[in-house]
Short mmCIF file of C-alpha atoms in Angstrom, two decimals:
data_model
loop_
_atom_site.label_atom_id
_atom_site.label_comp_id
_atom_site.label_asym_id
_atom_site.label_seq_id
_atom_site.Cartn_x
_atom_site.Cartn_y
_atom_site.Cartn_z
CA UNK A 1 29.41 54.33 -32.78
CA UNK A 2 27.01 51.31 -31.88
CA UNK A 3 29.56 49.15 -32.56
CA UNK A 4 32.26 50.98 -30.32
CA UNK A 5 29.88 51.37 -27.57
CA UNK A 6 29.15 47.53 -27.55
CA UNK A 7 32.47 46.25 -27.61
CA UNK A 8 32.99 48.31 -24.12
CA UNK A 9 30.49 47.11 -22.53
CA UNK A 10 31.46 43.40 -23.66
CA UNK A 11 34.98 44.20 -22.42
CA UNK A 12 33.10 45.51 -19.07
CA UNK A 13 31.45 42.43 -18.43
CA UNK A 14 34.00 40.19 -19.37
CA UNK A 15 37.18 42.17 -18.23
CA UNK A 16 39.70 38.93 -19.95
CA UNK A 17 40.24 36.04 -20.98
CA UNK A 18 40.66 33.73 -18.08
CA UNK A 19 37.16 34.86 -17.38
CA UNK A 20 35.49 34.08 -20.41
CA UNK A 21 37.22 30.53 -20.43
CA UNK A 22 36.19 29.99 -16.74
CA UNK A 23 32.38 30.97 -17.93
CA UNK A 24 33.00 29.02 -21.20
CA UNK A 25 34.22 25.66 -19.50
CA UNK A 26 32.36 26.04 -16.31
CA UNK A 27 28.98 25.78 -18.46
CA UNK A 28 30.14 23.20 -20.70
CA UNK A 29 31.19 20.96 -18.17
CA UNK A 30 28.08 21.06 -16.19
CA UNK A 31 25.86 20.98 -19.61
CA UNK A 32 28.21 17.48 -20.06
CA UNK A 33 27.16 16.61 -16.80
CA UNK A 34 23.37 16.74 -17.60
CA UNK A 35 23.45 15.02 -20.58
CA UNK A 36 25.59 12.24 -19.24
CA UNK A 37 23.19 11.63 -16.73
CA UNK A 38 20.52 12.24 -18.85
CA UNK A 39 21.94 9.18 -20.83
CA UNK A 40 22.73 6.88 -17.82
CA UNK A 41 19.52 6.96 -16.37
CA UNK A 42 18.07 6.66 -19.84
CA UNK A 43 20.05 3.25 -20.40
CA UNK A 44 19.42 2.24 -17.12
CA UNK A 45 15.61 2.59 -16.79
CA UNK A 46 15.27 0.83 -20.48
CA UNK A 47 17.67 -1.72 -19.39
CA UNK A 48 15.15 -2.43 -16.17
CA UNK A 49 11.69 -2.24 -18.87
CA UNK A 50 13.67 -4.77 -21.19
CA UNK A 51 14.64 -6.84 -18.12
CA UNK A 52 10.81 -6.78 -17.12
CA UNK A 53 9.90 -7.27 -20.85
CA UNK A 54 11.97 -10.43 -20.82
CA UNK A 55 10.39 -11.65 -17.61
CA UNK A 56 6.83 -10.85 -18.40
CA UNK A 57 7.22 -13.30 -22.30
CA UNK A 58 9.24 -15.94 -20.77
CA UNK A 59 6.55 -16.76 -17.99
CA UNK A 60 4.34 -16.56 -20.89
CA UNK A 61 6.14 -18.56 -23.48
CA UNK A 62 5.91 -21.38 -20.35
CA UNK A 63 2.63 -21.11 -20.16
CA UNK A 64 2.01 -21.36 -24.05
CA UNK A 65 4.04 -24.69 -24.02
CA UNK A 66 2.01 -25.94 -21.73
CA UNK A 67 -0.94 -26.37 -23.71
CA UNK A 68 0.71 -26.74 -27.29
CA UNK A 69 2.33 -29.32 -28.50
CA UNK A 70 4.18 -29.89 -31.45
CA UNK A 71 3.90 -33.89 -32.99
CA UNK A 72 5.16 -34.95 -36.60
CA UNK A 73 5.21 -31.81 -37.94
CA UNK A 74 2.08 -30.55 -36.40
CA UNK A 75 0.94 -28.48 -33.71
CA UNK A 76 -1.22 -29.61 -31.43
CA UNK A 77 -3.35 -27.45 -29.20
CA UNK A 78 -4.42 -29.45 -26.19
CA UNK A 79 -6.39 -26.68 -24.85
CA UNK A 80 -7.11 -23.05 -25.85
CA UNK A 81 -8.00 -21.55 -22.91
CA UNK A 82 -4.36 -19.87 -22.78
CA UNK A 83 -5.16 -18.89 -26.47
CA UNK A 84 -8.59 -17.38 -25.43
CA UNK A 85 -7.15 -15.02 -23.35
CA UNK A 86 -8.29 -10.96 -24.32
CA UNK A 87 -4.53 -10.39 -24.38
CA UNK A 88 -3.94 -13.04 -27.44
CA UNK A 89 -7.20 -12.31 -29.12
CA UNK A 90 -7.42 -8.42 -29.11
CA UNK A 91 -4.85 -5.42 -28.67
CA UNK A 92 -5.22 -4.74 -24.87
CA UNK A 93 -3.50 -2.56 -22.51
CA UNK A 94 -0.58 -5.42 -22.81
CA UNK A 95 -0.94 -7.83 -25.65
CA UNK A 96 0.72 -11.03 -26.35
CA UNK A 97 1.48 -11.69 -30.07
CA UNK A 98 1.87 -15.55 -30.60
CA UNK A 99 3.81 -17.08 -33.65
CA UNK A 100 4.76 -20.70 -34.45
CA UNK A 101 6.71 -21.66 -37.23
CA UNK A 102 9.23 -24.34 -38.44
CA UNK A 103 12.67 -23.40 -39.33
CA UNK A 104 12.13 -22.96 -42.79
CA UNK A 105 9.93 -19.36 -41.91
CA UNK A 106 6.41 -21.57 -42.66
CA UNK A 107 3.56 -19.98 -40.00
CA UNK A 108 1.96 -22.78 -38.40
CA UNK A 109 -0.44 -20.93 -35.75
CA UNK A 110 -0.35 -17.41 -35.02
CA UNK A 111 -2.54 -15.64 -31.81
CA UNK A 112 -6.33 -13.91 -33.43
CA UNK A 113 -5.23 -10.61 -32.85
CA UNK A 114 -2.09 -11.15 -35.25
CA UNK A 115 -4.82 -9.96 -37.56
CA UNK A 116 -4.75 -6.27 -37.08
CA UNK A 117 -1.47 -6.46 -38.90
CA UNK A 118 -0.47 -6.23 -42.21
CA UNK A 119 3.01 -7.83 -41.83
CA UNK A 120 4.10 -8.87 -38.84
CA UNK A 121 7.52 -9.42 -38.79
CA UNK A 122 9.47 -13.32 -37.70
CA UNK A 123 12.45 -13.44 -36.69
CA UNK A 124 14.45 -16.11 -39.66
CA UNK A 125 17.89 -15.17 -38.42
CA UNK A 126 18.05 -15.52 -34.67
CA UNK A 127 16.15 -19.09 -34.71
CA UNK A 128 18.93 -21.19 -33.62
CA UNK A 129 19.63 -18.79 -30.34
CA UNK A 130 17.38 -20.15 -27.64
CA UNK A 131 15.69 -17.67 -25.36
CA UNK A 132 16.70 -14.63 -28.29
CA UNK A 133 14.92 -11.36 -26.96
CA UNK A 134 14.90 -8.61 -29.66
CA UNK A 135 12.76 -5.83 -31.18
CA UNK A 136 11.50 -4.15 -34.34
CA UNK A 137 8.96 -1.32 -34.98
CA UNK A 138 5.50 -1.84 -36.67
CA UNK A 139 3.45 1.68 -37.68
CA UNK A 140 5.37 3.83 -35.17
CA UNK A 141 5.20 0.92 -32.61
CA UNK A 142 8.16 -0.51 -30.32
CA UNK A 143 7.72 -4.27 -30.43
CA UNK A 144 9.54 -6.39 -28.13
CA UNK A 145 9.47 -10.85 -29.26
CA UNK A 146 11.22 -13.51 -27.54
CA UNK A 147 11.92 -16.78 -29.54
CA UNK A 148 12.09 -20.43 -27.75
CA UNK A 149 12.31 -23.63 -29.61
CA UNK A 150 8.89 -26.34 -29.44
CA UNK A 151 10.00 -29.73 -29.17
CA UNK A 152 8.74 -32.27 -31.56
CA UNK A 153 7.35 -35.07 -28.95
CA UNK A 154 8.47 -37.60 -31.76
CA UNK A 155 12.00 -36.52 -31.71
CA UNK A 156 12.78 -35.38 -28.86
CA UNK A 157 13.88 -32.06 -30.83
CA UNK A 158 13.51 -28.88 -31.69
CA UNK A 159 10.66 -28.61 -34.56
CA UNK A 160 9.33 -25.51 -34.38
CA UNK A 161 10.06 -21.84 -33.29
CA UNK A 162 7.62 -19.94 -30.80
CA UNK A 163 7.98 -16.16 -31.30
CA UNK A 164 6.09 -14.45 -28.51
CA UNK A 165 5.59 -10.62 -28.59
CA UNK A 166 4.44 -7.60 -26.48
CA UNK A 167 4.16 -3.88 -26.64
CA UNK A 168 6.81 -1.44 -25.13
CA UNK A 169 4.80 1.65 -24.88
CA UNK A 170 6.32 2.34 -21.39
CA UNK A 171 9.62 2.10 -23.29
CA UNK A 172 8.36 5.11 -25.57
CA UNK A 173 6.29 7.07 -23.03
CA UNK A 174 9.92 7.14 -21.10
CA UNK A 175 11.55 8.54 -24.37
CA UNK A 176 9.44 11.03 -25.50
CA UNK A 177 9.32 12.47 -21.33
CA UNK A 178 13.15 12.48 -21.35
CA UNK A 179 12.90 14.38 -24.88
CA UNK A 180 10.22 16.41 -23.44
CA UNK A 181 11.56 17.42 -20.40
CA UNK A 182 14.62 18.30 -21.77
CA UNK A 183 13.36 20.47 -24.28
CA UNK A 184 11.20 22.20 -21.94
CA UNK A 185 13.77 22.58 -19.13
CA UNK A 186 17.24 22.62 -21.36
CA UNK A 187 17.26 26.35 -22.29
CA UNK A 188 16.57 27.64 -18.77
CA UNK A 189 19.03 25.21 -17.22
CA UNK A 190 21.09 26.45 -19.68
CA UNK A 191 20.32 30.57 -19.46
CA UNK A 192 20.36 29.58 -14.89
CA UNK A 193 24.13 27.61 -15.62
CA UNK A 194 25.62 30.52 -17.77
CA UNK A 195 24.23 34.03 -15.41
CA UNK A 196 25.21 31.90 -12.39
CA UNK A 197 28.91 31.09 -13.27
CA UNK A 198 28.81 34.71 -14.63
CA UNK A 199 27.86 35.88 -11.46
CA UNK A 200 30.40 33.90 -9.02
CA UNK A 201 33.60 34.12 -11.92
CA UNK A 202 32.98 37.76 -11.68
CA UNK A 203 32.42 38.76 -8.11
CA UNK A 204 35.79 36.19 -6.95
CA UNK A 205 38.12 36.64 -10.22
CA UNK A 206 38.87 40.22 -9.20
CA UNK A 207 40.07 39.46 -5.76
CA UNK A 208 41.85 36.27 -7.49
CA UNK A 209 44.20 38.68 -9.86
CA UNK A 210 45.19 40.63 -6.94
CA UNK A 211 45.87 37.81 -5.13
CA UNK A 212 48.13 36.63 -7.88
CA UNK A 213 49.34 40.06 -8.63
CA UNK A 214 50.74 40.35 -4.89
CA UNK A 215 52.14 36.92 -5.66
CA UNK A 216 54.18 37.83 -8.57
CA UNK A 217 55.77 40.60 -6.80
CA UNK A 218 56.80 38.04 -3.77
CA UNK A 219 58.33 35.58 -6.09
CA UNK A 220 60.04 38.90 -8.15
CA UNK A 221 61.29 40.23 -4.11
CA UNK A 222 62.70 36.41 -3.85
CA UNK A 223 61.10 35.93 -0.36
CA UNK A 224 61.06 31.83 -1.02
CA UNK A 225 57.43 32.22 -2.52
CA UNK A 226 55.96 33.18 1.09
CA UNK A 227 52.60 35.05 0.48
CA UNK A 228 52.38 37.85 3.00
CA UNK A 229 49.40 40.29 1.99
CA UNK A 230 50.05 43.62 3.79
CA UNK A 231 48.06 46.38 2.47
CA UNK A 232 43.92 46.56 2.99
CA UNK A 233 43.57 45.02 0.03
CA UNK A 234 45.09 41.93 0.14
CA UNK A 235 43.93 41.68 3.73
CA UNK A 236 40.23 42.01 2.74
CA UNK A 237 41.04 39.28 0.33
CA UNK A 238 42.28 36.96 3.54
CA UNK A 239 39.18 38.19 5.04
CA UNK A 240 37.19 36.91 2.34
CA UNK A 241 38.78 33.40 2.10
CA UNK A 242 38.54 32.85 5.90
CA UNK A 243 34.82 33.81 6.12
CA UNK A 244 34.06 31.68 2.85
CA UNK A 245 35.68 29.04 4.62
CA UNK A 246 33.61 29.59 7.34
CA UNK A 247 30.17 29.88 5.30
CA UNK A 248 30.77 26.43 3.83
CA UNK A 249 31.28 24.91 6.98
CA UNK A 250 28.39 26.71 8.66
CA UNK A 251 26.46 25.54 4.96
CA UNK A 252 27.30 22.05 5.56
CA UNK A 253 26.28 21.94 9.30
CA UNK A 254 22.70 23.46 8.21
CA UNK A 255 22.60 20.64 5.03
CA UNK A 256 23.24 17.99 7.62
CA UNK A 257 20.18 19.58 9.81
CA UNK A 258 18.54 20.14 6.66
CA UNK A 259 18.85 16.53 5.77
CA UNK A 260 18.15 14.62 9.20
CA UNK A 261 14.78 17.07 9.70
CA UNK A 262 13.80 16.06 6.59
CA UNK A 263 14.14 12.33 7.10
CA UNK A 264 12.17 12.88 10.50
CA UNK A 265 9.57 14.55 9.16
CA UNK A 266 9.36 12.07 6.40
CA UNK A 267 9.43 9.09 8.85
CA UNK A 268 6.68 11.11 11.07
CA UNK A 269 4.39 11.54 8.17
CA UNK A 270 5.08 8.25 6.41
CA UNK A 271 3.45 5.91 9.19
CA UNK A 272 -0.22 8.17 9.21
CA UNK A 273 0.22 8.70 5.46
CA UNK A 274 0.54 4.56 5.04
CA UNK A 275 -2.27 3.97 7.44
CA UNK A 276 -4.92 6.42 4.88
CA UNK A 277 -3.64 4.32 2.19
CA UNK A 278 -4.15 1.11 3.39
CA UNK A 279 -7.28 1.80 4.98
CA UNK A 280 -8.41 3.69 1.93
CA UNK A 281 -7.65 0.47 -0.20
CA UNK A 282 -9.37 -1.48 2.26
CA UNK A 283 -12.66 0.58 1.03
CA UNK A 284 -12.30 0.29 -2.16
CA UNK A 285 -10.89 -3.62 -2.34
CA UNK A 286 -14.75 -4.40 -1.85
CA UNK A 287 -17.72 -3.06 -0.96
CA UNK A 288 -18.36 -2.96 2.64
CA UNK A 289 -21.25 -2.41 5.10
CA UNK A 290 -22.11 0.95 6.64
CA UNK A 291 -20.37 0.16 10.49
CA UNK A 292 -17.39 -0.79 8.28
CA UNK A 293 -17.12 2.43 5.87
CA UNK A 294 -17.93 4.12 9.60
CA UNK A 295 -15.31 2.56 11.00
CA UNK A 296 -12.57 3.16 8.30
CA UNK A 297 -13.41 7.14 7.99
CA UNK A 298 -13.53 7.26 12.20
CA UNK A 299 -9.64 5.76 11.45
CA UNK A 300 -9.35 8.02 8.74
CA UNK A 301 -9.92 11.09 10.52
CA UNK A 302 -7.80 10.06 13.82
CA UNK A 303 -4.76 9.75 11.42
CA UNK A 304 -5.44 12.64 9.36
CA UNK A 305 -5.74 14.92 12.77
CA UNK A 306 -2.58 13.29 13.54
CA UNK A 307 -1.10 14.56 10.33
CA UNK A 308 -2.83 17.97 11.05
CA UNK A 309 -1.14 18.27 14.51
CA UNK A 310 2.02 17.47 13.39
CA UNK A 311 2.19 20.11 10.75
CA UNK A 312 0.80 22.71 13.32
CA UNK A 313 3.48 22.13 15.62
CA UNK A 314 6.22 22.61 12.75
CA UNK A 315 3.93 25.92 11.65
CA UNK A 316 4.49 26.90 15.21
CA UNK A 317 8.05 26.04 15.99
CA UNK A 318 9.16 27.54 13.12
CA UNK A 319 7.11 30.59 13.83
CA UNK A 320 8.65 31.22 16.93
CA UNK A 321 12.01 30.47 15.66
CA UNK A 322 12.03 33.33 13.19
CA UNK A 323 10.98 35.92 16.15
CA UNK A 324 13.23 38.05 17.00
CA UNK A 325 11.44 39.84 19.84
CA UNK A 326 8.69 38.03 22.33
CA UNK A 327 5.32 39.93 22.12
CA UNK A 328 4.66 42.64 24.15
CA UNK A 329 1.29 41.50 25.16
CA UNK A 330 0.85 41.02 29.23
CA UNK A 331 -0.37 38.14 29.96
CA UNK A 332 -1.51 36.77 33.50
CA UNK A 333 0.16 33.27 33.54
CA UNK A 334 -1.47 32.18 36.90
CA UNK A 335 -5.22 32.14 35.30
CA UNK A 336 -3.92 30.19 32.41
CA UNK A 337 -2.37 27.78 34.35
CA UNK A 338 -5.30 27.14 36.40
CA UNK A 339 -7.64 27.06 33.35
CA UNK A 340 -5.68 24.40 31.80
CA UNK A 341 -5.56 22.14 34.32
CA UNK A 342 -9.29 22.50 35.03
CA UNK A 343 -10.51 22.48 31.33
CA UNK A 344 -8.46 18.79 31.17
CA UNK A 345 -9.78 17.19 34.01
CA UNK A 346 -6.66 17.19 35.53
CA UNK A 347 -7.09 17.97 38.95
CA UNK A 348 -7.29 14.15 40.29
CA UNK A 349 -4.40 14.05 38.97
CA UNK A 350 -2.14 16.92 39.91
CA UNK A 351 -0.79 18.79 42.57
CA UNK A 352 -0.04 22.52 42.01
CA UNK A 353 1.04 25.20 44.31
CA UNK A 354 0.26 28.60 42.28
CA UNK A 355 0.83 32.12 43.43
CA UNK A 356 -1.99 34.51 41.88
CA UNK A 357 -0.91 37.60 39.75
CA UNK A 358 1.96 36.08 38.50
CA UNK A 359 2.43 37.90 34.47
CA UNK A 360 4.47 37.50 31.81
CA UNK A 361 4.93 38.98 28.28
CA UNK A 362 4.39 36.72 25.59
CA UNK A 363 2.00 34.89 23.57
CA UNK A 364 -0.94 33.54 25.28
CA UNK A 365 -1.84 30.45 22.75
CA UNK A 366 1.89 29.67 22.79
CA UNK A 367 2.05 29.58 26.50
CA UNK A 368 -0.52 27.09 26.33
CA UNK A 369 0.90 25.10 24.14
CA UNK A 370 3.66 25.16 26.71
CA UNK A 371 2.17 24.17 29.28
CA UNK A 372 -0.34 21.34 27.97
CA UNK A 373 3.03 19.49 26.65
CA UNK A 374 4.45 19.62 29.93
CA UNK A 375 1.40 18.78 32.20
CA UNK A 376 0.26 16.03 29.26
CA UNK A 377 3.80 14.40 29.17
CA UNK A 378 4.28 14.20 32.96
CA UNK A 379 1.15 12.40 33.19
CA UNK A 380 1.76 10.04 30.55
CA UNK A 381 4.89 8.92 31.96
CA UNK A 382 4.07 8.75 35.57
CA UNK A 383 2.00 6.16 37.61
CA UNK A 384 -1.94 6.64 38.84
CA UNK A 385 -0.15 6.05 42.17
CA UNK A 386 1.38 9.10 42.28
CA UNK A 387 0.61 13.01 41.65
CA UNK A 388 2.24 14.94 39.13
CA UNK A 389 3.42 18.58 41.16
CA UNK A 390 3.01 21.47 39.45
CA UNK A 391 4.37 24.63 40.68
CA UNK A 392 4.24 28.62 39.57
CA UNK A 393 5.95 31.26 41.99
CA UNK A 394 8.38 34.46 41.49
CA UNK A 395 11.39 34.56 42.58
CA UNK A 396 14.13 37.06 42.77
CA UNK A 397 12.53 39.30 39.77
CA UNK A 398 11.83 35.96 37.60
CA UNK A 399 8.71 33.87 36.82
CA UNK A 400 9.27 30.15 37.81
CA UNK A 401 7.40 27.32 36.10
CA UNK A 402 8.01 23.44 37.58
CA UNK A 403 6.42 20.65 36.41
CA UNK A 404 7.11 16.92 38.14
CA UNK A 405 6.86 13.73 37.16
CA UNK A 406 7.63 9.99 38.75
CA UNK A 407 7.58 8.59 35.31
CA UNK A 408 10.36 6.81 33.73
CA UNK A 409 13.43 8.94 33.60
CA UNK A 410 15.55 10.90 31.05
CA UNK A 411 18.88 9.73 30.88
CA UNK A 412 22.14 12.08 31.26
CA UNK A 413 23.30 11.85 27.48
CA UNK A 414 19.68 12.57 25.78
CA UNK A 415 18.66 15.33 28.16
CA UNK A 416 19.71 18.08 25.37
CA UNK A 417 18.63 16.12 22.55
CA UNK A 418 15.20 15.54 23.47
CA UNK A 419 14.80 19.53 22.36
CA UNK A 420 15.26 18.59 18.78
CA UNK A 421 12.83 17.67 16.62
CA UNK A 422 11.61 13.97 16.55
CA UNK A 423 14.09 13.11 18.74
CA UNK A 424 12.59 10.19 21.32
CA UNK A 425 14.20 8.94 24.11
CA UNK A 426 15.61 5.10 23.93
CA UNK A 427 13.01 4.29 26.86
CA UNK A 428 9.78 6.07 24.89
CA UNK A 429 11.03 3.45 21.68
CA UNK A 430 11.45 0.36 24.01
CA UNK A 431 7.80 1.10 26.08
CA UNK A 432 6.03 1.37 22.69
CA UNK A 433 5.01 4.93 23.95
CA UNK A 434 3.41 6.76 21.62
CA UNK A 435 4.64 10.34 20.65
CA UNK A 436 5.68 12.69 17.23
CA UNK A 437 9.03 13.69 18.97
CA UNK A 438 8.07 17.49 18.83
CA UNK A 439 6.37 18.54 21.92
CA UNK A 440 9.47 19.18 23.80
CA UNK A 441 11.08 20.59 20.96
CA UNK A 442 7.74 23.41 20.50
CA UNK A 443 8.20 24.17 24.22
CA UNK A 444 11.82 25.09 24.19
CA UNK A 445 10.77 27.48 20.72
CA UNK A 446 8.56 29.36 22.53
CA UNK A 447 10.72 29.40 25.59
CA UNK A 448 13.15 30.77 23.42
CA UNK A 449 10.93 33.55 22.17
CA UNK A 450 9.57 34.13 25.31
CA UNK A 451 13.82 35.07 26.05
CA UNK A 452 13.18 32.06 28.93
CA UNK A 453 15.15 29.29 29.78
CA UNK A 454 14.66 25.63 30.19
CA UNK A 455 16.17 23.12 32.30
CA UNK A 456 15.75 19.32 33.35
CA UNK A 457 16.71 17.54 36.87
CA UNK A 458 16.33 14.12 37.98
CA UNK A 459 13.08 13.64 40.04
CA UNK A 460 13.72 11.25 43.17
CA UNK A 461 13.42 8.20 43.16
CA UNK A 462 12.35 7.96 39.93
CA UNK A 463 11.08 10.70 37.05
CA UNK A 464 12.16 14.08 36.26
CA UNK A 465 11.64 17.45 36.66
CA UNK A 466 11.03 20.46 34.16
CA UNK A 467 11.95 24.17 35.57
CA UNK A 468 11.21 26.95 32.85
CA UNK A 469 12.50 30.48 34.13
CA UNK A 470 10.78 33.43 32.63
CA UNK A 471 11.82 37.34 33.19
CA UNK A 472 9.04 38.88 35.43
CA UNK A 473 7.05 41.82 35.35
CA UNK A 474 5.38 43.99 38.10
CA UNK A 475 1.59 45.29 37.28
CA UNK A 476 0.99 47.95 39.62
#
């Protein structure tokens, strides 16, 4: 009965053939897929260590030759500083292992800390290939050697063999973390590859067989192979095509977004993030008087509240981007306004028409935030010559917001980009101006969940003009 009972089910979940080979294949090919890249960037991060490997001896063979010498049979060490080294005397982090012998296998000088082995292997076969890098293993141990020939000053010849050799422990540490990982992360990847091609061949092989089925009976009704789907469902099938067509195009688009945000915010972050390095190694290069470690943590802590307002800005944009309604709290936008510009010492520097009791719904910190980007980019693109205006009045049932500038200009073709993230005008890059790219895009979020609007004109003669148009409300 067990038996019978399990057999249906099996036959429930996999309903034929086709679908077990599509779940078979599907798996296996992507399993494939790991390993081979599991194996190419195995082969090509030990191909880069070897290369290193190779690089690392070689400068050190030349050094070696340098202050040996090799005379009638004899070697000659003109000076053993290079052999006094902690890397040829003890096993360090990265050792050297130095043999010399003559071509019949004889071991003329070897490094001190040759010692701490039993038998350390030469290399008798390869002697004649100059420059031969190769390997062996000693106790568990990955040993890479290069051989170069010592020329006998008396001859002019080759008469002896220099075998220099080194650890590659990075070589096994990569190994046993590929071996690691992948016994770690293998079954899951494996249990994730086989419910999710489970998943998709079942939910889309159903539709697929009556889509073939409906086929079949074209081809048998000899209507030159033309698909026409006429009953609900064959339609819904047509349906479901069209709007998967759709989702993977609408997919893409948000990758691409997806994608360039990310490099923005990486390019945003990377400049303050390099600064705390470098200042940070600056610190600890040396050690440095008190004005200096002053100094360094004043810097530190400018470019770490730079880093702190640009992730509160992205907290906030994409806050406001996921509400669907604006906040129902009234909020009396003429105060604020005035506040703002008193609390920042702007009021040599602006000139504002305001009409009192003017309210809105919405957010009151976000309305700040609204209006400090706009007041605090107007004045850092305009001249001390010349005012920034700054202007709050209903009309015709809606709030009106204007904020002017005489500063530099937007042109025509950036005037909708500057409301995405990062994005900085051509001029702002050329003037060295300093800016994160996001103020403009916060205000238009918040516009947005405020259900306002946001608009840009060109100031005359020069600068430009924000006008933000909010629905109004009466308070009687």
């Amino acid at each position: 009965m067990f038996t019978v009972k399990a057999i249906q089910l099996f036959k429930r979940f996999f309903p034929s053939s086709t679908f077990k080979k599509l779940i078979f294949w599907n798996s296996f090919g992507v399993l494939v897929i790991l390993l081979i890249l599991n194996l190419f960037f195995y082969i090509n991060i030990r191909d880069n260590l070897l290369r290193s490997l190779d690089a690392r001896l070689t400068h050190e063979i030349d050094r070696v030759k340098k202050v040996i010498s090799y005379v009638d049979g004899k070697v000659v060490v003109e000076n053993y500083v290079e052999l006094n080294e902690e890397d040829f005397k003890e096993i360090t982090i990265h050792p050297f292992f130095l043999h010399i012998y003559n071509f019949d296998g004889r071991i003329l000088l070897t490094s001190d800390n040759v010692r701490y082995f039993k038998n350390f292997p030469i290399d008798r076969e390869n002697i004649y290939e100059e420059n031969y890098l190769g390997r062996y293993n000693i106790d568990s141990l990955i040993i890479v050697y290069k051989i170069s020939p010592l020329i006998d000053k008396s001859t002019g010849k080759p008469g002896a063999i220099i075998q220099l050799s080194t650890f590659a422990m990075q070589e096994k540490k990569f190994v046993m973390n590929i071996v690691l990982f992948n016994l770690l992360i293998l079954p899951f990847i494996i249990l994730s590859i086989f419910l999710s091609n489970f998943y998709i061949t079942r939910r889309f092989i159903s539709p697929i067989i009556n889509v073939i089925d409906t086929a079949h009976r074209i081809s048998l009704n000899e209507l030159n192979n033309n698909l026409i789907i006429t009953d609900n469902s064959d339609e819904n099938v047509q349906k479901l095509v069209d709007a998967f067509n759709q989702f993977i195009s609408r997919i893409k688009d948000y990758i691409n977004h997806i994608s360039q945000f990310s490099d923005n915010v990486a390019h945003q972050l990377l400049t303050p993030l390099t600064c705390l390095k470098s200042e940070i190694d600056f610190l600890l290069k040396k050690p440095r008087s008190g004005s200096e470690i002053i100094s360094s943590l004043q810097f530190l802590s400018q470019q770490t509240d730079k880093l702190i307002r640009i992730v509160k800005v992205l907290l906030v944009i994409a806050k406001t981007e996921k509400l669907q309604e604006s906040v129902n709290t009234i909020i009396n936008f003429s105060n604020i306004l005035k506040e703002e510009i008193s609390l920042n010492n702007h009021n040599h520097l602006i000139e504002y028409e305001i009409e009192d009791a003017i309210f809105l719904k919405g957010d009151e910190t976000h309305l700040r935030l609204v209006i400090q980007n706009l007041i605090d980019n107007a004045l850092k693109f305009s001249s001390f010559e010349k005012k920034v205006k700054v202007k709050l009045l209903n009309k015709d049932d809606k709030v009106i917001f204007v904020v002017e500038d005489n500063g530099i200009g937007i042109d025509n073709v950036e005037k909708e980009k500057i409301f995405e993230r990062f994005y900085r005008t051509k001029k702002c890059e050329n003037l060295g101006i300093e800016g994160s790219g996001l103020g403009l895009c916060l205000v238009k979020s918040i516009v947005n969940s405020m259900k306002g609007e946001i608009s840009i004109k060109d100031n005359q003669p020069t600068g430009t003009i924000f006008i933000l148009r909010f629905p109004g409300i009466k308070i009687d």
